[in-house]
Coordinates of C-alpha atoms and ligand atoms in Angstrom, one line a residue:
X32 CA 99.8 81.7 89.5
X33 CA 96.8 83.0 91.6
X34 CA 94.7 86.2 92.1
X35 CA 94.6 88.0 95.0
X36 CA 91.3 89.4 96.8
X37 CA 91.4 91.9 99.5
X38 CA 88.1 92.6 100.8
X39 CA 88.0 95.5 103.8
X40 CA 91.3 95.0 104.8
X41 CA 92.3 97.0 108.1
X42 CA 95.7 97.5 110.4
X43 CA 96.1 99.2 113.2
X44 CA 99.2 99.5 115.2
X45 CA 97.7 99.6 118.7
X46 CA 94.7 102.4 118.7
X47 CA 96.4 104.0 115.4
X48 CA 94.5 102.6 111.9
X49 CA 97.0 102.7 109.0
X50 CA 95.0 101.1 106.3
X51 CA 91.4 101.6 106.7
X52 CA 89.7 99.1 105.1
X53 CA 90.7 98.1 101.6
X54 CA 89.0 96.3 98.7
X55 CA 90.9 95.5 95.7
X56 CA 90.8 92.8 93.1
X57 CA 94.0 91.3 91.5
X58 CA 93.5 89.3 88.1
X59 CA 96.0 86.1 87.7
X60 CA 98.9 87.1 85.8
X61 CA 98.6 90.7 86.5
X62 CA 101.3 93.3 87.2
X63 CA 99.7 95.7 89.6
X64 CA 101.3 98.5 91.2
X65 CA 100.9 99.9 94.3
X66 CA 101.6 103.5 94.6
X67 CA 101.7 106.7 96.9
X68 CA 104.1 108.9 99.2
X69 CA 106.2 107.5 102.2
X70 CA 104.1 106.7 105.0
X71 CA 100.9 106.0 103.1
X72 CA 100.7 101.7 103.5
X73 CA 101.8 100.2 100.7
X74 CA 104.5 98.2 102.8
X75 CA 102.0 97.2 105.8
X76 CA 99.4 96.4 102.5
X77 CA 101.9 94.3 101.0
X78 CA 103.2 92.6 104.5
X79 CA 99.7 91.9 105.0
X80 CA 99.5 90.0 101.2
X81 CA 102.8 88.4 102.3
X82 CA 101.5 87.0 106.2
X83 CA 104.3 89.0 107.6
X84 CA 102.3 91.3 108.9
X85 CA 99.2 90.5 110.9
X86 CA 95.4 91.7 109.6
X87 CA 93.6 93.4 112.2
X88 CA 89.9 93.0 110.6
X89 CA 88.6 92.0 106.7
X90 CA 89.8 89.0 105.1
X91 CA 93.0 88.4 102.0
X92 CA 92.2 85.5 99.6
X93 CA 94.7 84.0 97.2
X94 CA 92.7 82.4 94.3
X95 CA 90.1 80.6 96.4
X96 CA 91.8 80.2 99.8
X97 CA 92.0 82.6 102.6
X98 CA 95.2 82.8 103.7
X99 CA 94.3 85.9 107.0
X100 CA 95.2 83.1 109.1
X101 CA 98.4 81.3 106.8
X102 CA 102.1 81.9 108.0
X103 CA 103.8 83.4 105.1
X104 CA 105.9 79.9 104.3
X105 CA 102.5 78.0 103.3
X106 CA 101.7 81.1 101.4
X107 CA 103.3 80.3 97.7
X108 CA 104.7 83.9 98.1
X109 CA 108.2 84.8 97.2
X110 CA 109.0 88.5 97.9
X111 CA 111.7 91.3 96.8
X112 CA 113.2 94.0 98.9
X113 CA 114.8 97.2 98.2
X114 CA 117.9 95.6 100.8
X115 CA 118.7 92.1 98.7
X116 CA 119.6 89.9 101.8
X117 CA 122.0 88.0 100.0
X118 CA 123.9 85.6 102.0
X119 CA 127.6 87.1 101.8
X120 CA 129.3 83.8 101.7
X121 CA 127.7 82.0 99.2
X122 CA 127.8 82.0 95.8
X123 CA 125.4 83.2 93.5
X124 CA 124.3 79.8 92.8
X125 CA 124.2 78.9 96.3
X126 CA 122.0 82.1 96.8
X127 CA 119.5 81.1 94.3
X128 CA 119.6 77.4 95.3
X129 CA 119.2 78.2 99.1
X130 CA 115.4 78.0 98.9
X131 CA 115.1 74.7 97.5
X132 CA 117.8 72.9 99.1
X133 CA 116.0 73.9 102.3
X134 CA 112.8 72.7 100.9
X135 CA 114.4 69.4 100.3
X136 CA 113.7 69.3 96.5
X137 CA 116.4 67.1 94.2
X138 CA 119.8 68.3 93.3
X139 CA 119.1 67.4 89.6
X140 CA 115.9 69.5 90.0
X141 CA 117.9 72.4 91.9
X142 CA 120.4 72.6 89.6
X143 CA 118.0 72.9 86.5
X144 CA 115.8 75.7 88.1
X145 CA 118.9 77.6 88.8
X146 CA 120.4 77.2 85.7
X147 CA 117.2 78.1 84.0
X148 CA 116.7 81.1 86.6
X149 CA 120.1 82.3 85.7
X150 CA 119.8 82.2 81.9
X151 CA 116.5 84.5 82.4
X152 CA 118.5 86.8 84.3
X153 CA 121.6 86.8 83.0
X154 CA 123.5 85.4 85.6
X155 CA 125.0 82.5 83.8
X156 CA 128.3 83.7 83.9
X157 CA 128.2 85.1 87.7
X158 CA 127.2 81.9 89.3
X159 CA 130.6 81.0 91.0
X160 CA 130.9 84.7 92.5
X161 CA 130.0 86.1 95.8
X162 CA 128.0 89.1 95.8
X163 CA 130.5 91.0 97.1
X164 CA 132.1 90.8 93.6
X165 CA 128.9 91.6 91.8
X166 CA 127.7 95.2 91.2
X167 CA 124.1 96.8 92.1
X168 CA 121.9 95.8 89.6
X169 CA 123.4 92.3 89.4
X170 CA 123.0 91.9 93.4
X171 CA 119.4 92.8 93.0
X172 CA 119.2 90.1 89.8
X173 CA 120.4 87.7 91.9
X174 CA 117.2 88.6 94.6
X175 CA 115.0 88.2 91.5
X176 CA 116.6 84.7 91.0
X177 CA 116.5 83.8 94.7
X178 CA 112.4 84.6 94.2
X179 CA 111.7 82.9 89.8
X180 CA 113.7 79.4 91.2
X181 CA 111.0 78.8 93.8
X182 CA 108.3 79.1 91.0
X183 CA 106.1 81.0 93.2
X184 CA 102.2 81.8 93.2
X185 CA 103.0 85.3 93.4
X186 CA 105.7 87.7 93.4
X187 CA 105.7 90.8 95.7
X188 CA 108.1 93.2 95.4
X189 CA 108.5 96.0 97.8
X190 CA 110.4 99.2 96.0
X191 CA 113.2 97.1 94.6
X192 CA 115.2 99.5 93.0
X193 CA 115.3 102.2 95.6
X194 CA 119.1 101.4 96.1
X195 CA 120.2 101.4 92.4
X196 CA 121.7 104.8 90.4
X197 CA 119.0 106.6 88.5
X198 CA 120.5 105.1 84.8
X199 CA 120.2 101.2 86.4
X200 CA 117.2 101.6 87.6
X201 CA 115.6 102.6 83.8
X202 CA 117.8 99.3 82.9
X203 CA 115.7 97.3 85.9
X204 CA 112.5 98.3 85.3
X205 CA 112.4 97.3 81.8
X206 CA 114.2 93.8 82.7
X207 CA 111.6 93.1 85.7
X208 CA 108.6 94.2 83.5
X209 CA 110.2 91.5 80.6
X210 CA 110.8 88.9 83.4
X211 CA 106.8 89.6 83.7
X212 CA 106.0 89.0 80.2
X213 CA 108.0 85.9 80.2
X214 CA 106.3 84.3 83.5
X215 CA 103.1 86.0 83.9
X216 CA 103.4 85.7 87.5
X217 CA 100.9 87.5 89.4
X218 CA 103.2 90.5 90.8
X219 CA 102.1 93.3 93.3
X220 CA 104.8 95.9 93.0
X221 CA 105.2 98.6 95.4
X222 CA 106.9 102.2 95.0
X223 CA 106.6 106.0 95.7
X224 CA 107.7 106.7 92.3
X225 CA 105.2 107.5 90.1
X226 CA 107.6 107.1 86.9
X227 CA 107.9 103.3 87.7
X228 CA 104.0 102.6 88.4
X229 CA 103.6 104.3 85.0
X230 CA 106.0 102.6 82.8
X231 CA 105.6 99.0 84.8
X232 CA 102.1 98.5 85.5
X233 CA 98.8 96.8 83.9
X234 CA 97.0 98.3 86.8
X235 CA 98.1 101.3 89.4
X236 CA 96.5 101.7 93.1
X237 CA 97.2 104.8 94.1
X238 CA 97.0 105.4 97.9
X239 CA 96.9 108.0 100.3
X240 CA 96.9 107.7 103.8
X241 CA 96.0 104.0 104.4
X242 CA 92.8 104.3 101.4
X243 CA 92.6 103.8 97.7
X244 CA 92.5 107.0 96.0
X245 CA 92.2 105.4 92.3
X246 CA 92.5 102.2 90.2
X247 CA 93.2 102.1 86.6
X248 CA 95.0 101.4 83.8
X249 CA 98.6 104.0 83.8
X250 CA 97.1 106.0 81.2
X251 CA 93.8 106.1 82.3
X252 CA 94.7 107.7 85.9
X253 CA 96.7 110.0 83.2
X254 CA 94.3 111.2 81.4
X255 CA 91.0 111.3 84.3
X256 CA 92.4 111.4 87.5
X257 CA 89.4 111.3 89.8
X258 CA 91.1 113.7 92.6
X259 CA 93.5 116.5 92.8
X260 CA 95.7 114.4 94.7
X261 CA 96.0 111.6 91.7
X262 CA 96.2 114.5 88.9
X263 CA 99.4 116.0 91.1
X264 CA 100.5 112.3 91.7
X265 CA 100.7 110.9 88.5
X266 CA 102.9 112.8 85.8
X267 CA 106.2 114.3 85.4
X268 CA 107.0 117.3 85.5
X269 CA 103.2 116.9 87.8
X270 CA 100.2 118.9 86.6
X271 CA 100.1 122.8 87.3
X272 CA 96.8 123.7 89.5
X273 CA 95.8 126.8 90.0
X274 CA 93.6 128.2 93.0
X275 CA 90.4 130.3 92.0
X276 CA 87.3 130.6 92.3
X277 CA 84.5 130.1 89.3
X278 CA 82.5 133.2 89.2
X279 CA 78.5 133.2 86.7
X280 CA 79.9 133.4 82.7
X281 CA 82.8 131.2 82.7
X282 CA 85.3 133.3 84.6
X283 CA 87.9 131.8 86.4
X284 CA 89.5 134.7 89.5
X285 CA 92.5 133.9 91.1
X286 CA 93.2 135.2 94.2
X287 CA 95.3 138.5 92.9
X288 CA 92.3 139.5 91.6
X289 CA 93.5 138.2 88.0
X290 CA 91.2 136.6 85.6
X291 CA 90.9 133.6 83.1
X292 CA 87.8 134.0 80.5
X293 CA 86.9 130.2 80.1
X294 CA 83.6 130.7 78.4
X295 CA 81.7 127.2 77.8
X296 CA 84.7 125.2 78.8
X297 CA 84.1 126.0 82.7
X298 CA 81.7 124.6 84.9
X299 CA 78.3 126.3 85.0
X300 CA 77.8 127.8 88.4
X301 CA 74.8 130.2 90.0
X302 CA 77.4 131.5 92.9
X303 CA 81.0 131.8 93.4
X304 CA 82.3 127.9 94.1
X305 CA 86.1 127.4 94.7
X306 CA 87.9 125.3 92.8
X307 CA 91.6 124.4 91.3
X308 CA 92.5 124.6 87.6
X309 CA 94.9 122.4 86.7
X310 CA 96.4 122.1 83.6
X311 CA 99.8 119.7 82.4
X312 CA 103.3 121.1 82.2
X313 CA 103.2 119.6 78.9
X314 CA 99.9 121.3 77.4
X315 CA 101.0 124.6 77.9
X316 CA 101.4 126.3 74.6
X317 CA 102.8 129.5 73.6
X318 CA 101.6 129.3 70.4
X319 CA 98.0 131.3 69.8
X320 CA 94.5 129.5 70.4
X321 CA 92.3 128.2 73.0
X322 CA 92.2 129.8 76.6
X323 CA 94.7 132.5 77.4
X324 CA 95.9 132.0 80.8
X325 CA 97.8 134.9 81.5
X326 CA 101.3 136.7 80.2
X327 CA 104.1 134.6 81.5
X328 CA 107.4 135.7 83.0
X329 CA 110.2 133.3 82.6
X330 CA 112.3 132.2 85.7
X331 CA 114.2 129.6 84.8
X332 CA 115.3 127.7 81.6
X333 CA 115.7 123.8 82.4
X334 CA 117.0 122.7 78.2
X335 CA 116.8 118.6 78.8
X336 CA 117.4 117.1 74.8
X337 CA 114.2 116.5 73.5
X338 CA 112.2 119.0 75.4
X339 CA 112.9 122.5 77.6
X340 CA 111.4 122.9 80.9
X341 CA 110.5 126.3 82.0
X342 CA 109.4 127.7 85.2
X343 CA 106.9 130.6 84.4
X344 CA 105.3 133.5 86.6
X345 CA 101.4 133.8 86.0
X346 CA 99.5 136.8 87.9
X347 CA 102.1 135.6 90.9
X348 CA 101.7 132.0 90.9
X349 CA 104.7 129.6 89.0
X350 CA 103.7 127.4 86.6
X351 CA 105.9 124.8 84.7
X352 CA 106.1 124.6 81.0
X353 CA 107.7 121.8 79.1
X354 CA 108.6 122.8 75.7
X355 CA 109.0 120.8 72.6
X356 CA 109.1 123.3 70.0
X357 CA 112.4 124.1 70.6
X358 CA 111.4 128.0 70.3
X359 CA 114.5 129.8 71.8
X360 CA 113.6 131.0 75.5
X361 CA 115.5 133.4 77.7
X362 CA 115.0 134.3 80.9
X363 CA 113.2 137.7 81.6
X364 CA 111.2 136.8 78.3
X365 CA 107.8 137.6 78.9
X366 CA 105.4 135.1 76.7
X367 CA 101.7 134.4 76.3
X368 CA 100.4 131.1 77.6
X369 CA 97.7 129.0 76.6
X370 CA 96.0 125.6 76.7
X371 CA 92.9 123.9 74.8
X372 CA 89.7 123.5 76.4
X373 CA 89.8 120.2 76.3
X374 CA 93.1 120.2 78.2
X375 CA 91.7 121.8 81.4
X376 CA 91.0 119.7 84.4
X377 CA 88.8 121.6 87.4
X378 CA 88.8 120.4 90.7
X379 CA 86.0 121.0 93.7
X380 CA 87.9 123.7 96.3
X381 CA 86.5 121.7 99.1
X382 CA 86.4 118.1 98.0
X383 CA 89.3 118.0 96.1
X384 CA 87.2 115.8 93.7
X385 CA 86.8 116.4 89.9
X386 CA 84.3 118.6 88.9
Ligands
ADP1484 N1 105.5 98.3 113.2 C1 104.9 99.5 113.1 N2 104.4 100.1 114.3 C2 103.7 101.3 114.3 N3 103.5 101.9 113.1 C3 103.9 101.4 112.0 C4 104.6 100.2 111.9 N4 104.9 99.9 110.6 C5 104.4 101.0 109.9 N5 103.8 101.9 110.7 C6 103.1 103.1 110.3 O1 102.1 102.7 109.3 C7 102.0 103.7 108.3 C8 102.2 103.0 107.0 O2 103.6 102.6 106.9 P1 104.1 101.9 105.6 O3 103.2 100.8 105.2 O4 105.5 101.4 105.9 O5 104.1 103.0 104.5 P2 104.8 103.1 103.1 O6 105.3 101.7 102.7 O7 103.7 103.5 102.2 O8 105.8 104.1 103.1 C9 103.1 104.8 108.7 O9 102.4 105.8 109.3 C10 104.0 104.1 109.6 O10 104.6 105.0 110.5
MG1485 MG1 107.3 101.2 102.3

């Protein structure tokens, strides 16, 4: 086990800068989680963690050692992909064994690693297949065993589940988060979907466009995201915003000319400052108190169990509602909306900072 230290970490891909210079601090043992849209650098991040990828300027340290200059073999590093590689004609326990065998480490201490790898997995009584007789989430198990054999420094795992069927991948994430517990292996984990930062994580990065947006703890980006772009980001159904502008008295004027009387709970201002409200699907009430946001025409009715999911028209603008009242809701119902003060979340029109 080993932490990892990035300090100003660059790439560029010829006169283009991807990542533009990144600092972050990963504890030993931690599960951290890198997360963001396609195209943002959590793969050329996690390359450059790996020593597949070359660093263009700053420096990566694994505990002590920097490793900018280390090819990825001498790095301790045993990495996941979304496509397993599995070698066709093998056997599971081949597959697993591979690594070792190469490394020229004793058969007695091959075949206890697997066997051990495979009881943590589950495998036990796959080992004699190929993988062509194994289904999804077993073929990606088998990856996993391929990696916990080697007894790496540190696992990185670069959106492993991507390939699996929406119900397997629940199953995987709560199996790779236990394999976690069990080894405490420091793990960087990357994905686009905010569902699995939230639910795996001790720690989320989110980034956008090659910079850190936010670090913290799943709930804590939750409850204070620090931009617009992390409040939108993180949560499902994401967070409504609304665009206004905050006028002298605690008035809130959206662009149709409507208003929302927010009294103390808004930002003071002298002068007219735009700005986004934003407030979560889930913190929209119909029932009476706090800050009226508008009458709300219902679009659409989304029942899913435990809650309903509603798209509502405000003044113009859609807003989602999750439900867990269970209040029957029809569509063409018009209803009052509101939320608690403490609920609101205002962000600078310009910056897209919080106020
Ligand atoms: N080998 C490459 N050559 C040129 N540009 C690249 C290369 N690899 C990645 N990029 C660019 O770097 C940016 C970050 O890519 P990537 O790290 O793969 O993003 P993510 O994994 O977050 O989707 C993207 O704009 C991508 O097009
Ligand atoms: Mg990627």
């Amino acid at each position: 086990m080993a932490s990892i230290t990035l300090d100003n970490v660059r790439k560029s891909y010829g006169a283009l800068e991807v990542v533009h210079g990144l600092s972050l601090d990963i504890a030993e043992g931690e599960f951290t989680v890198l997360v963001g849209p396609s195209g943002c650098g959590k793969s050329t991040l996690l390359r450059m963690i790996a020593g597949l990828e070359d660093i263009t300027d700053g420096t990566v340290r694994v505990g002590d050692t920097v490793v900018n200059d280390l090819p990825p073999r001498k790095r301790d590093i045993a990495m996941v992909f979304q496509s397993y590689a599995l070698y066709p004609h093998k056997s599971v326990r081949k597959n697993m064994a591979f690594s070792l065998e190469m490394a020229g480490a004793p058969k007695t201490e091959i075949a206890e690693k697997v066997a051990r790898a495979a009881e943590i997995l589950d495998l036990t009584p796959l080992l004699d297949r190929k993988p062509a007789a194994l289904s999804g989430g077993q073929r990606q198990r088998v990856a996993m065993g391929r990696a916990i054999v080697r007894s790496p420094k540190l696992f990185l795992f670069d959106e492993p589940l991507s390939n699996l069927d929406a119900k397997l991948r629940v199953q995987m994430r709560a199996e790779i988060k236990e394999l976690h517990q069990r080894l405490r292996t420091t793990t960087v984990y990357v994905t686009h979907d905010q569902v699995e930062a939230m639910t795996m994580a001790d720690r989320i990065v989110v980034m956008n466009a090659g910079n850190i947006e936010q670090i913290g703890a799943p709930m804590e980006l939750y409850d204070d995201p620090q931009s617009r772009f992390v409040a939108e980001f993180i949560g499902s159904p994401a967070m409504n915003i609304l665009d206004g502008t905050f006028h002298p008295g605690g008035r809130f004027v959206l662009p149709d000319g409507g208003e929302i009387a927010l009294g103390g709970a808004a930002p003071a201002v002298d002068s007219p400052r735009k700005a986004g409200l934003g407030v979560r699907p889930e913190n929209l009430s119909h029932e009476p108190g706090g800050i009226v946001l508008g009458t709300a025409r219902v679009r659409v009715v989304e029942p899913m169990g435990s809650e309903t999911l509603m798209t509502v028209t405000v003044g113009g603008r859609s807003l989602l509602v999750l439900d867990r009242t269970r209040r029957p809701v029809a569509v063409g119902d018009a209803l009052p909306v509101h939320a608690a003060p403490g609920d609101l979340f205002f962000f600078d029109g310009k910056t897209d900072r919080r106020i």
